[in-house]
């Protein structure tokens, strides 16, 4: 008679491979986040230092980075708060700065994330960097857990460095230059990686440039919103056209 080891141990035991798999996903996500995380260091320090120099308490920068997690809007928010701007104006500014995330949701791989809590956090932590990293061809095989771990690490980078920058704000001289270029440099690298993943499919960057030019000419006062709208419409139209073509072996 064969006796199962699980019964001898007193009942079913959790599979060790699931725990190992979770740790492996976290390690992989940590490696994926390193590039963007390094760019978050000067940006977070700059945010914290700016908040400290504006007269805000040291905890303000870290708390806003953790709860708002709005990137560029947080820099704008410091000026709005110190100027005692009405909440309606702050809400409108937040919407205008972050409305691009509405278009990100069209292709962000949130469908791979399981559970209501995971999807809620994945939506909250859907930043530009997370979107750029998870929508590449290389990331098409990533699991929902790996995507969530990536977002968690990016969140920690941002909040941690903002807090550190606020604590060390008085020690960072105003003559330090180059901190404001960290974010454009990061997106330049991410854009190059995305173009390499296209494998000759140049119409996508061409559509992006044409959308930006059309928005600049037709809607100069609302260029960002118009450019994203035109680009999204162009991508949807291109998807419908290419999706109807027969696939040849």
Short mmCIF file of N, CA, C and O in Angstrom, two decimals, residues 83-134:
data_model
loop_
_atom_site.label_atom_id
_atom_site.label_comp_id
_atom_site.label_asym_id
_atom_site.label_seq_id
_atom_site.Cartn_x
_atom_site.Cartn_y
_atom_site.Cartn_z
N UNK A 83 1.36 78.00 -3.54
CA UNK A 83 0.60 79.17 -3.95
C UNK A 83 -0.85 79.13 -3.48
O UNK A 83 -1.64 80.01 -3.83
N UNK A 84 -1.20 78.10 -2.69
CA UNK A 84 -2.58 77.96 -2.16
C UNK A 84 -3.61 77.96 -3.29
O UNK A 84 -4.64 78.62 -3.22
N UNK A 85 -3.32 77.18 -4.33
CA UNK A 85 -4.23 77.09 -5.48
C UNK A 85 -5.50 76.34 -5.08
O UNK A 85 -5.42 75.35 -4.35
N UNK A 86 -6.67 76.77 -5.55
CA UNK A 86 -7.92 76.06 -5.23
C UNK A 86 -7.88 74.60 -5.71
O UNK A 86 -7.21 74.27 -6.69
N UNK A 87 -8.60 73.73 -4.99
CA UNK A 87 -8.59 72.31 -5.31
C UNK A 87 -9.12 72.03 -6.71
O UNK A 87 -8.67 71.10 -7.38
N UNK A 88 -10.10 72.82 -7.16
CA UNK A 88 -10.63 72.60 -8.51
C UNK A 88 -9.56 72.83 -9.58
O UNK A 88 -9.47 72.08 -10.55
N UNK A 89 -8.73 73.83 -9.38
CA UNK A 89 -7.66 74.10 -10.34
C UNK A 89 -6.60 73.01 -10.28
O UNK A 89 -6.06 72.60 -11.32
N UNK A 90 -6.31 72.51 -9.08
CA UNK A 90 -5.35 71.42 -8.94
C UNK A 90 -5.87 70.17 -9.62
O UNK A 90 -5.14 69.46 -10.33
N UNK A 91 -7.17 69.87 -9.44
CA UNK A 91 -7.76 68.68 -10.07
C UNK A 91 -7.73 68.80 -11.58
O UNK A 91 -7.43 67.83 -12.29
N UNK A 92 -8.03 69.97 -12.12
CA UNK A 92 -8.00 70.17 -13.57
C UNK A 92 -6.58 70.02 -14.10
O UNK A 92 -6.36 69.41 -15.16
N UNK A 93 -5.62 70.57 -13.37
CA UNK A 93 -4.22 70.43 -13.80
C UNK A 93 -3.79 68.97 -13.79
O UNK A 93 -3.10 68.51 -14.71
N UNK A 94 -4.19 68.24 -12.75
CA UNK A 94 -3.85 66.81 -12.67
C UNK A 94 -4.44 66.05 -13.85
O UNK A 94 -3.79 65.16 -14.43
N UNK A 95 -5.67 66.38 -14.21
CA UNK A 95 -6.30 65.69 -15.35
C UNK A 95 -5.57 65.99 -16.65
O UNK A 95 -5.31 65.08 -17.45
N UNK A 96 -5.23 67.24 -16.87
CA UNK A 96 -4.59 67.62 -18.13
C UNK A 96 -3.20 67.00 -18.25
O UNK A 96 -2.78 66.60 -19.34
N UNK A 97 -2.47 66.90 -17.13
CA UNK A 97 -1.12 66.34 -17.19
C UNK A 97 -1.14 64.83 -17.36
O UNK A 97 -0.33 64.25 -18.09
N UNK A 98 -2.11 64.15 -16.73
CA UNK A 98 -2.12 62.69 -16.70
C UNK A 98 -3.15 62.06 -17.62
O UNK A 98 -3.36 60.84 -17.56
N UNK A 99 -3.80 62.84 -18.48
CA UNK A 99 -4.83 62.28 -19.36
C UNK A 99 -4.24 61.28 -20.35
O UNK A 99 -4.95 60.42 -20.88
N UNK A 100 -2.95 61.35 -20.57
CA UNK A 100 -2.30 60.42 -21.50
C UNK A 100 -2.44 58.98 -21.04
O UNK A 100 -2.39 58.04 -21.84
N UNK A 101 -2.63 58.75 -19.73
CA UNK A 101 -2.76 57.39 -19.22
C UNK A 101 -4.03 56.72 -19.72
O UNK A 101 -4.11 55.49 -19.73
N UNK A 102 -5.02 57.51 -20.12
CA UNK A 102 -6.23 56.93 -20.70
C UNK A 102 -5.89 56.17 -21.97
O UNK A 102 -6.40 55.07 -22.22
N UNK A 103 -4.97 56.71 -22.75
CA UNK A 103 -4.57 56.06 -23.99
C UNK A 103 -3.61 54.91 -23.72
O UNK A 103 -3.60 53.92 -24.46
N UNK A 104 -2.81 55.01 -22.67
CA UNK A 104 -1.93 53.90 -22.30
C UNK A 104 -2.74 52.64 -21.99
O UNK A 104 -2.31 51.52 -22.27
N UNK A 105 -3.91 52.85 -21.39
CA UNK A 105 -4.72 51.70 -20.96
C UNK A 105 -5.17 50.84 -22.13
O UNK A 105 -5.53 49.67 -21.95
N UNK A 106 -5.14 51.38 -23.35
CA UNK A 106 -5.58 50.61 -24.51
C UNK A 106 -4.66 49.43 -24.80
O UNK A 106 -5.12 48.41 -25.32
N UNK A 107 -3.38 49.55 -24.46
CA UNK A 107 -2.44 48.47 -24.78
C UNK A 107 -1.63 48.01 -23.58
O UNK A 107 -0.78 47.12 -23.73
N UNK A 108 -1.87 48.56 -22.40
CA UNK A 108 -1.16 48.08 -21.22
C UNK A 108 -1.65 46.67 -20.88
O UNK A 108 -2.86 46.42 -20.85
N UNK A 109 -0.75 45.71 -20.60
CA UNK A 109 -1.15 44.30 -20.43
C UNK A 109 -1.79 44.01 -19.06
O UNK A 109 -1.39 43.10 -18.35
N UNK A 110 -2.81 44.78 -18.70
CA UNK A 110 -3.48 44.56 -17.42
C UNK A 110 -4.29 43.27 -17.42
O UNK A 110 -4.61 42.73 -16.36
N UNK A 111 -4.60 42.74 -18.60
CA UNK A 111 -5.39 41.51 -18.67
C UNK A 111 -4.61 40.31 -18.14
O UNK A 111 -5.22 39.29 -17.79
N UNK A 112 -3.29 40.41 -18.05
CA UNK A 112 -2.50 39.30 -17.51
C UNK A 112 -2.46 39.29 -15.99
O UNK A 112 -2.01 38.33 -15.38
N UNK A 113 -2.88 40.39 -15.38
CA UNK A 113 -2.84 40.51 -13.92
C UNK A 113 -4.10 39.89 -13.34
O UNK A 113 -5.22 40.19 -13.78
N UNK A 114 -3.95 39.03 -12.35
CA UNK A 114 -5.08 38.34 -11.74
C UNK A 114 -5.51 39.03 -10.45
O UNK A 114 -4.68 39.60 -9.73
N UNK A 115 -6.79 38.95 -10.17
CA UNK A 115 -7.31 39.47 -8.91
C UNK A 115 -7.69 40.93 -8.99
O UNK A 115 -7.05 41.72 -9.68
N UNK A 116 -8.72 41.27 -8.22
CA UNK A 116 -9.19 42.66 -8.22
C UNK A 116 -8.16 43.59 -7.60
O UNK A 116 -7.93 44.71 -8.09
N UNK A 117 -7.51 43.14 -6.53
CA UNK A 117 -6.50 43.97 -5.87
C UNK A 117 -5.31 44.21 -6.78
O UNK A 117 -4.79 45.33 -6.88
N UNK A 118 -4.87 43.15 -7.48
CA UNK A 118 -3.74 43.30 -8.39
C UNK A 118 -4.06 44.24 -9.54
O UNK A 118 -3.24 45.07 -9.93
N UNK A 119 -5.25 44.12 -10.11
CA UNK A 119 -5.64 45.00 -11.21
C UNK A 119 -5.78 46.45 -10.73
O UNK A 119 -5.44 47.39 -11.47
N UNK A 120 -6.27 46.63 -9.50
CA UNK A 120 -6.40 47.99 -8.96
C UNK A 120 -5.03 48.65 -8.81
O UNK A 120 -4.83 49.80 -9.21
N UNK A 121 -4.09 47.90 -8.23
CA UNK A 121 -2.75 48.47 -8.07
C UNK A 121 -2.07 48.65 -9.43
O UNK A 121 -1.38 49.64 -9.65
N UNK A 122 -2.26 47.68 -10.34
CA UNK A 122 -1.66 47.81 -11.66
C UNK A 122 -2.15 49.05 -12.39
O UNK A 122 -1.40 49.71 -13.10
N UNK A 123 -3.43 49.40 -12.20
CA UNK A 123 -3.98 50.61 -12.81
C UNK A 123 -3.40 51.85 -12.15
O UNK A 123 -3.03 52.81 -12.83
N UNK A 124 -3.32 51.84 -10.83
CA UNK A 124 -2.78 52.99 -10.09
C UNK A 124 -1.31 53.23 -10.45
O UNK A 124 -0.88 54.38 -10.61
N UNK A 125 -0.52 52.17 -10.57
CA UNK A 125 0.92 52.29 -10.79
C UNK A 125 1.30 52.24 -12.26
O UNK A 125 2.46 51.96 -12.59
N UNK A 126 0.36 52.53 -13.16
CA UNK A 126 0.65 52.49 -14.59
C UNK A 126 1.32 53.82 -15.01
O UNK A 126 0.68 54.75 -15.47
N UNK A 127 2.61 53.88 -14.82
CA UNK A 127 3.37 55.07 -15.17
C UNK A 127 3.91 54.96 -16.59
O UNK A 127 3.80 53.93 -17.24
N UNK A 128 4.51 56.06 -17.04
CA UNK A 128 5.11 56.05 -18.38
C UNK A 128 6.18 54.97 -18.49
O UNK A 128 6.26 54.26 -19.50
N UNK A 129 7.00 54.85 -17.45
CA UNK A 129 8.10 53.88 -17.49
C UNK A 129 7.57 52.44 -17.48
O UNK A 129 8.07 51.58 -18.22
N UNK A 130 6.57 52.18 -16.64
CA UNK A 130 5.99 50.84 -16.60
C UNK A 130 5.35 50.48 -17.93
O UNK A 130 5.47 49.35 -18.41
N UNK A 131 4.69 51.44 -18.54
CA UNK A 131 4.08 51.19 -19.84
C UNK A 131 5.14 50.89 -20.90
O UNK A 131 5.01 49.95 -21.68
N UNK A 132 6.20 51.70 -20.92
CA UNK A 132 7.24 51.52 -21.92
C UNK A 132 7.92 50.17 -21.78
O UNK A 132 8.30 49.54 -22.78
N UNK A 133 8.11 49.71 -20.55
CA UNK A 133 8.81 48.45 -20.32
C UNK A 133 7.94 47.22 -20.56
O UNK A 133 8.45 46.16 -20.94
N UNK A 134 6.64 47.33 -20.35
CA UNK A 134 5.77 46.16 -20.43
C UNK A 134 5.07 45.99 -21.77
O UNK A 134 4.38 44.99 -21.97
#
